CSV table of C-alpha atoms and ligand atoms in Angstrom, one decimal:
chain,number,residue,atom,x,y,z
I,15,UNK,CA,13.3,5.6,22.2
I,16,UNK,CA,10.1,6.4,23.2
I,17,UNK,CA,6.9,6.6,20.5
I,18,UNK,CA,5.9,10.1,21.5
I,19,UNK,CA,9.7,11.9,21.6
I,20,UNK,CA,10.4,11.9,17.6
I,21,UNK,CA,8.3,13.9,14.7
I,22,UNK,CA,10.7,13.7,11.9
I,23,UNK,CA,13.4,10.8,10.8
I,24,UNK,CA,17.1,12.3,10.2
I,25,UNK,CA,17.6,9.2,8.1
I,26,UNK,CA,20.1,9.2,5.1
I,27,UNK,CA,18.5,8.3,1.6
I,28,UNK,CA,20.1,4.6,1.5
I,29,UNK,CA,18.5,4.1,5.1
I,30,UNK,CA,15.0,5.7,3.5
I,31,UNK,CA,12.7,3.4,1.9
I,32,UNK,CA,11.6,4.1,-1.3
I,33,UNK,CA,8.2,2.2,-1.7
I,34,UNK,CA,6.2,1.7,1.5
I,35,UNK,CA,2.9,-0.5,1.4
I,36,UNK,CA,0.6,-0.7,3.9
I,37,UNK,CA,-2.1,-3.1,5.1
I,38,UNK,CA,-4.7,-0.9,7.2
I,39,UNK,CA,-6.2,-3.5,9.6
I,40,UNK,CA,-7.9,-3.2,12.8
I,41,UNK,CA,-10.7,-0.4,11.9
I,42,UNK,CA,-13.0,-2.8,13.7
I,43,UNK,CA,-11.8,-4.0,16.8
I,44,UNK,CA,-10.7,-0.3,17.8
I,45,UNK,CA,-14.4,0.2,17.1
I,46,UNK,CA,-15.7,-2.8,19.2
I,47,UNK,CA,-13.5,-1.9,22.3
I,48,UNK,CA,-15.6,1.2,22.2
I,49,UNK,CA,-18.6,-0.6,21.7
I,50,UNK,CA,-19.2,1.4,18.5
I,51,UNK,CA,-20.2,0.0,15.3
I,52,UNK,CA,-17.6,-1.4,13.1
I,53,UNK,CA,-18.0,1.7,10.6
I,54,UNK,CA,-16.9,3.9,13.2
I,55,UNK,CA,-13.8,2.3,12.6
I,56,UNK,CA,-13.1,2.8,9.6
I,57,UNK,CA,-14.2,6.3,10.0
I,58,UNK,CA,-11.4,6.8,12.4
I,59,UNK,CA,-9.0,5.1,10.2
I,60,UNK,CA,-9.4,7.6,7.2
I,61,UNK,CA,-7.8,10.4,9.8
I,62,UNK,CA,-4.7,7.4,10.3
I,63,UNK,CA,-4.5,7.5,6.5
I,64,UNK,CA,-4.3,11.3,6.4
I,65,UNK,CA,-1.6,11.7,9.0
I,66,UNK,CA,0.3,8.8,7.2
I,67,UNK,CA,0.3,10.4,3.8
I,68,UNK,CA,1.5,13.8,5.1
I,69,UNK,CA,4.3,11.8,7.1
I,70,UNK,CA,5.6,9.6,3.9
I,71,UNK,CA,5.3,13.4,2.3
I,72,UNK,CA,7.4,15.1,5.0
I,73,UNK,CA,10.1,12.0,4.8
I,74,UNK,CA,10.4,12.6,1.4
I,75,UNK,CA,9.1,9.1,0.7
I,76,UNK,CA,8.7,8.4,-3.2
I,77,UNK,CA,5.4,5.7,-3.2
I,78,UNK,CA,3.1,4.5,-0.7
I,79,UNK,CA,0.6,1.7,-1.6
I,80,UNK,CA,-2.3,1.4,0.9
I,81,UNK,CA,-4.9,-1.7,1.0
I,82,UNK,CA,-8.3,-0.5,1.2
I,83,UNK,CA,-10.3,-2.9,0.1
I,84,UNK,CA,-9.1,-6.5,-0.8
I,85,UNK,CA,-10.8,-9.2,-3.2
I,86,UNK,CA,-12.0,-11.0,0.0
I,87,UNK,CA,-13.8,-8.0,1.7
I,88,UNK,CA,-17.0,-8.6,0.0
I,89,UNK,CA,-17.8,-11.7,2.2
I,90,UNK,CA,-18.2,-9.0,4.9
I,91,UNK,CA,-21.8,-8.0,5.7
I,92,UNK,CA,-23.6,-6.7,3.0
I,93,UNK,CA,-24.7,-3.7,5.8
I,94,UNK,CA,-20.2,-3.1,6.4
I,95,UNK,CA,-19.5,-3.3,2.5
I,96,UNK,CA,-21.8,-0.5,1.3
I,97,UNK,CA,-20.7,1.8,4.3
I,98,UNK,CA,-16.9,1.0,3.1
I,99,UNK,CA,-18.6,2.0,-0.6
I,100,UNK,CA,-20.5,5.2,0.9
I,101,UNK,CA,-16.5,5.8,2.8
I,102,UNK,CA,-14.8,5.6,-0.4
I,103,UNK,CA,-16.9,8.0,-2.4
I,104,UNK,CA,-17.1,10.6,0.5
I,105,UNK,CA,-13.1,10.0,1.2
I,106,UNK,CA,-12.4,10.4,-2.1
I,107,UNK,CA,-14.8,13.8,-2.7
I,108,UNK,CA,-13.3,15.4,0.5
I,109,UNK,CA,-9.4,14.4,-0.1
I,110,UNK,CA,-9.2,14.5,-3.8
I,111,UNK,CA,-8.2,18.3,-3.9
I,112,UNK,CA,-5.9,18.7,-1.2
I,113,UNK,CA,-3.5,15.3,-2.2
I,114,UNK,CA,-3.3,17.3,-5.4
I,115,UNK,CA,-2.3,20.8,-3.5
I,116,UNK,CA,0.3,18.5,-2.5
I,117,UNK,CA,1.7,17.2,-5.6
I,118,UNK,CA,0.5,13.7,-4.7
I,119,UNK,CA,-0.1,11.6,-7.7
I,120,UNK,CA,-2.7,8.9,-7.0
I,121,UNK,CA,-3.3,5.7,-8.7
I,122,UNK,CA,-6.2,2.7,-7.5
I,123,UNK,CA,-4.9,-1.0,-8.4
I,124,UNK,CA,-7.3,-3.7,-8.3
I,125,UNK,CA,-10.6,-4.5,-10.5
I,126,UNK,CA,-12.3,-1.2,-10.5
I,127,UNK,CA,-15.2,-2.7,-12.7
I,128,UNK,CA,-17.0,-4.2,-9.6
I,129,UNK,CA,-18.2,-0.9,-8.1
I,130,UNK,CA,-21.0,1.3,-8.9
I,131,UNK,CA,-20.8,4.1,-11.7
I,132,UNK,CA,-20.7,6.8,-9.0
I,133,UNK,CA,-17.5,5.3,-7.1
I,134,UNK,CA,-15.8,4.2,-10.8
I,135,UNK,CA,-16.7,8.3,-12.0
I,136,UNK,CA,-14.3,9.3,-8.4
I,137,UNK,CA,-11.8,6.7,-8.7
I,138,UNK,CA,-11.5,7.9,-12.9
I,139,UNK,CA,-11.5,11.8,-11.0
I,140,UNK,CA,-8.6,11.4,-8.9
I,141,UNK,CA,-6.3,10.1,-11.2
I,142,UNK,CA,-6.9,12.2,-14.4
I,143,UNK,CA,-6.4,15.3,-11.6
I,144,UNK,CA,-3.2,14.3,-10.3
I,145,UNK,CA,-1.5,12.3,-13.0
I,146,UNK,CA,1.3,15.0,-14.0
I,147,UNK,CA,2.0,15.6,-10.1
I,148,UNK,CA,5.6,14.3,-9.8
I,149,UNK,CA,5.2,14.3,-5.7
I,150,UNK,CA,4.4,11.1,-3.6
I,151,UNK,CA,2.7,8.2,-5.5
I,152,UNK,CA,-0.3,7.3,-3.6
I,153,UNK,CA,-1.7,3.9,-4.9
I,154,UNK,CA,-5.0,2.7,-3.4
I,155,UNK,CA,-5.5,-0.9,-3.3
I,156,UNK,CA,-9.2,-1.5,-4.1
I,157,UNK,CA,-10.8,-4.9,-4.9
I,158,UNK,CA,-7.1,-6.1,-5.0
I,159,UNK,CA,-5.9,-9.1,-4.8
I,160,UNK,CA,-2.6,-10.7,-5.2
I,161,UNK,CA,-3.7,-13.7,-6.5
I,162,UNK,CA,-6.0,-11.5,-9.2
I,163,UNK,CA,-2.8,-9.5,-10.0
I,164,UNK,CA,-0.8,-12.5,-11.3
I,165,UNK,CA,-3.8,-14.0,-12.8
I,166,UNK,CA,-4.5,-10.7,-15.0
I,167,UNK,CA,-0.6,-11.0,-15.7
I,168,UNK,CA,-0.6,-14.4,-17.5
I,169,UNK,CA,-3.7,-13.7,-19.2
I,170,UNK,CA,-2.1,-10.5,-21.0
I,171,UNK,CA,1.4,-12.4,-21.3
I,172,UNK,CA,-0.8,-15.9,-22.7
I,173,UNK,CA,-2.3,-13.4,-25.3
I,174,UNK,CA,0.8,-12.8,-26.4
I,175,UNK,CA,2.0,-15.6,-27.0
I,176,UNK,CA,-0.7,-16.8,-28.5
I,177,UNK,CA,-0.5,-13.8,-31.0
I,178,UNK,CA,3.1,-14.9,-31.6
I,179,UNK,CA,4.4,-11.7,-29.8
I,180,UNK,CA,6.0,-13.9,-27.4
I,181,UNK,CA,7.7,-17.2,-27.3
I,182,UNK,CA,6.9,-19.1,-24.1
I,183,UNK,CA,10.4,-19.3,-23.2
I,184,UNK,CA,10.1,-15.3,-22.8
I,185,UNK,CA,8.4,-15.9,-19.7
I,186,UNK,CA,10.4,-15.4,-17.2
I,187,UNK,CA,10.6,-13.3,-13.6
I,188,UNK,CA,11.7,-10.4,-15.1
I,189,UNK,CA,9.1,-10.7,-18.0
I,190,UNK,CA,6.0,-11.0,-15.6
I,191,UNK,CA,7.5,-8.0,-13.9
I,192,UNK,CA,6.6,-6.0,-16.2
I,193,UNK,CA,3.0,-7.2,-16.1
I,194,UNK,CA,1.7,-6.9,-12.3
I,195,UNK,CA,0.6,-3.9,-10.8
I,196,UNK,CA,3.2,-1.2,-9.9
I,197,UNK,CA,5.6,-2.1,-12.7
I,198,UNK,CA,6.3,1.7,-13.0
I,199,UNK,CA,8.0,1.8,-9.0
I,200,UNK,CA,10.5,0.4,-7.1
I,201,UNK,CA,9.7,-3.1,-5.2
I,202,UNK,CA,8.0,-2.0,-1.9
I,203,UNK,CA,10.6,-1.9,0.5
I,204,UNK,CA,8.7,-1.8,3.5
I,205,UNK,CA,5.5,-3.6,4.3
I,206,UNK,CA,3.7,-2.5,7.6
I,207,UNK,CA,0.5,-4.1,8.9
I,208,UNK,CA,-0.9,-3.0,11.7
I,209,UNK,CA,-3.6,-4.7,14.1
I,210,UNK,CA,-1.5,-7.3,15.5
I,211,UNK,CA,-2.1,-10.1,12.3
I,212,UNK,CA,0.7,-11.4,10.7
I,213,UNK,CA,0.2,-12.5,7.8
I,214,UNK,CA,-0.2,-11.0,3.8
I,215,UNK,CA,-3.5,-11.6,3.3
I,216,UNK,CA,-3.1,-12.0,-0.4
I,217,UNK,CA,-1.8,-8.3,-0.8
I,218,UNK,CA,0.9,-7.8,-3.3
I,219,UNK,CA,2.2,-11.6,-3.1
I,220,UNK,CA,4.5,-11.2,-5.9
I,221,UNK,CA,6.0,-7.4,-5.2
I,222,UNK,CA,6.4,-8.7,-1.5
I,223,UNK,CA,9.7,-11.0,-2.4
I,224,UNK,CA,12.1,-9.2,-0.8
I,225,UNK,CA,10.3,-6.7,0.7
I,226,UNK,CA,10.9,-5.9,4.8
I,227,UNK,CA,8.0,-6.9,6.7
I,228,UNK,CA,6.6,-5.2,9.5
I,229,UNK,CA,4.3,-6.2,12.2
I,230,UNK,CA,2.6,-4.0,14.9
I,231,UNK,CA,-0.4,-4.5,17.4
I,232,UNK,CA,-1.4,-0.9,17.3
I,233,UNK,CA,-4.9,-0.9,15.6
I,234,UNK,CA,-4.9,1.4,12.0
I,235,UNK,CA,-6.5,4.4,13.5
I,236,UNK,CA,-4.7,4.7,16.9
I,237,UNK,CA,-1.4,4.4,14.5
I,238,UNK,CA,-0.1,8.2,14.2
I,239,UNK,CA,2.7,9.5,12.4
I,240,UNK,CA,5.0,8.6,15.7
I,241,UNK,CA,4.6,5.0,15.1
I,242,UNK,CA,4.9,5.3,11.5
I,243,UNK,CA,8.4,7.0,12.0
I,244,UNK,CA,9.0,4.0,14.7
I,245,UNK,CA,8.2,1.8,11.4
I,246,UNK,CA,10.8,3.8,9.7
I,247,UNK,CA,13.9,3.6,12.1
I,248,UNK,CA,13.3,0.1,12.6
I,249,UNK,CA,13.8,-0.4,8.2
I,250,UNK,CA,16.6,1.5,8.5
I,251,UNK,CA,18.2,-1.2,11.0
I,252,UNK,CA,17.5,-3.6,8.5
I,253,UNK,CA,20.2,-5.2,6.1
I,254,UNK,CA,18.6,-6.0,3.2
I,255,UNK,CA,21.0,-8.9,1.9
I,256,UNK,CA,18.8,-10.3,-1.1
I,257,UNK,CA,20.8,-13.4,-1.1
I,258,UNK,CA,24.4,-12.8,-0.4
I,259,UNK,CA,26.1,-12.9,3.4
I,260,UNK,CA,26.2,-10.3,5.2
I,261,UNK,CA,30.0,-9.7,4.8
I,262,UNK,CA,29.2,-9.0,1.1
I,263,UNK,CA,26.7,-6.0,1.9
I,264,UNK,CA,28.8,-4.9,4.4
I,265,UNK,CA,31.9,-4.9,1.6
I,266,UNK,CA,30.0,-3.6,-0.6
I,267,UNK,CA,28.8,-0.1,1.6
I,268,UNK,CA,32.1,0.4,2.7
I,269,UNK,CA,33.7,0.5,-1.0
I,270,UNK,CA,31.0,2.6,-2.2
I,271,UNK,CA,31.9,5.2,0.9
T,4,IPE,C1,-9.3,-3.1,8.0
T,4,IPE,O1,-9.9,-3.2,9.2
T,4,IPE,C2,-10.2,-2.4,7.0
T,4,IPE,C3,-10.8,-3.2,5.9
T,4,IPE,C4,-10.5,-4.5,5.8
T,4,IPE,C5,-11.6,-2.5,5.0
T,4,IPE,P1,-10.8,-4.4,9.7
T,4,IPE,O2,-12.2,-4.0,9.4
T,4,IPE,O3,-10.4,-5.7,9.0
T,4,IPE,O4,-10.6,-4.4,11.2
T,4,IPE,P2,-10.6,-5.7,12.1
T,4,IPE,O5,-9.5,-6.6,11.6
T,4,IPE,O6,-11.9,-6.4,12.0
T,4,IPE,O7,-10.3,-5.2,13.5
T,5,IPE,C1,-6.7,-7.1,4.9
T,5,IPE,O1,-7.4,-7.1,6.1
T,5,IPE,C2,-7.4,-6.2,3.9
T,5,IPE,C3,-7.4,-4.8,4.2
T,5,IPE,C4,-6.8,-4.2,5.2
T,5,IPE,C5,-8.0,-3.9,3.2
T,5,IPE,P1,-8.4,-8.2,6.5
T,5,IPE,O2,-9.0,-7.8,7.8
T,5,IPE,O3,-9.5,-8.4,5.4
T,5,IPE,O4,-7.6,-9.5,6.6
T,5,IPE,P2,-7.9,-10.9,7.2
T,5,IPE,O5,-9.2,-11.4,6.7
T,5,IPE,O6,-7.9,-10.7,8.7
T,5,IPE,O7,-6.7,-11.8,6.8
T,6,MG,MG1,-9.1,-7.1,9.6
C-alpha cells in the first residue's frame, strides 16, 4: 500500500483502537537537517499535531494522549525550554476554541504546578471550556512522567492506608489502577513514536502493559495523517492475545460472529 493512496481507514470497531498515545519526537533533527534552529521544529510539529487530532476525529477514535513535554525536558537548554513554554501558551491561545467547535474534550496530565501563572491560567482555560464535550478526549502530557505518575499513586493510596481507609493488602493492580493518570479511559491501545527511537522514555510506564507499540522513523512534523492511518492498519493486523494462544482469540472471535 502506498503512504500517499489512502485518506480514510474502512476499519471495523474491533479492528479500531480506542485509546491512541503518542510520543512526538523528532521536532529537532527535522529542524537541524534544515539547518534551522531547533524551535523551528517544534513549530512545525504543532501543524503534525493538528492534522493528527482531526484524523483520530475523522476515525471516530475515542482518546488520544500526546507527550508534550516530559519530566526530563527541563535538562534541555534553558534558551529551548522557554520557547517550548512561549509554544504552549501561544498553541494553546490559538487552538483552544476550535478543539471545542469540535467537541474535543481536553485534559493536561503531569505536574502542572511547575509552570508559570500565565501557562497554569491556559492549561486551567482549556479544560473548564471543554469539559462537557463528549467528542475525542485529547490529553496533553505536560511535565509527565511515568515514574512521577506511580509515585503520586502510592502517595494517595499510602494516605489511605494510613488513615485506615485501606488495608495494605487492598493494594493490588487493580487498586493502583484506579490511581494513575487516565483511570477514566480505556488502556491506550496503541502507542506510536515517531523519530526513529525506540524506546518509552518514561511515558505512561504503567498504562503501556499491554498496549501495541509502534515504531516509525518519520520525524513528528513530516508525519501527516497518511502515516497516521498507516499506524492504524498496521493495529488492526495485530492480535492482541493478553496472555492466552492464539487459538484462544481466534475461538473466541469466531463464536462471538
Ligand atoms: C520532541 O522532539 C519534542 C519534545 C521533546 C518537546 P525533540 O525535540 O526531542 O526532537 P529530537 O529528538 O531532538 O529530534
Ligand atoms: C520524549 O522525547 C518526550 C517527548 C516527546 C515530549 P525525548 O526526545 O525527550 O526522549 P529521549 O530523551 O530521546 O529519550
Ligand atoms: Mg527527542
Amino acid at each position: 500500500m502506498t503512504v500517499t493512496s489512502i485518506n480514510k481507514t474502512d476499519l471495523g470497531d474491533s479492528d479500531r483502537p480506542k485509546h491512541i498515545v503518542v510520543v512526538m519526537d523528532g521536532n529537532g533533527r527535522w529542524a537541524k537537517k534544515r539547518l534551522m534552529p531547533r524551535t523551528a521544529g517544534h513549530h512545525a510539529g504543532v501543524k503534525s499535531t493538528r492534522k493528527i487530532v482531526e484524523a483520530c476525529i475523522q476515525e471516530k477514535i475515542q482518546a488520544l494522549t500526546l507527550f508534550a513535554f516530559s519530566s526530563e525536558n527541563w535538562k534541555r537548554p534553558e534558551q529551548e525550554v522557554s520557547s517550548l513554554m512561549q509554544l504552549f501558551i501561544s498553541t494553546l491561545q490559538s487552538e483552544v476554541k476550535s478543539l471545542h467547535k469540535q467537541n474535543v474534550r481536553v485534559r493536561f496530565i503531569g505536574k502542572c504546578s511547575a509552570f508559570s501563572d500565565k501557562l497554569q491560567q491556559k492549561i486551567i482555560h482549556a479544560t473548564e471550556l471543554t469539559q462537557n464535550n463528549t467528542g475525542l478526549q485529547l490529553n496533553i502530557a505536560v511535565n509527565y512522567g511515568g515514574r512521577w505518575d506511580i509515585a503520586e499513586a502510592c502517595k494517595t493510596i499510602a494516605a489511605k492506608v494510613q488513615q485506615g481507609e485501606l488495608q495494605p493488602e487492598d493494594i493490588s493492580a487493580e487498586l493502583i489502577d484506579e490511581y494513575v493518570c487516565l483511570k477514566q479511559l480505556p488502556e491506550p491501545d496503541l502507542f506510536i513514536r515517531t523519530g526513529g527511537e525506540m524506546r518509552i522514555s518514561n511515558f505512561l510506564i504503567w498504562q503501556l502493559a499491554y498496549t501495541e507499540l509502534y515504531f516509525t522513523d518519520v520525524l513528528w512534523p513530516d508525519f501527516k495523517s497518511e502515516e497516521f492511518l498507516v499506524a492504524l492498519n498496521w493495529y488492526a493486523g495485530r492480535q492482541r492475545r493478553f496472555g492466552k494462544t492464539g487459538e484462544q482469540v481466534d475461538e473466541t472471535k469466531t463464536s462471538q460472529c
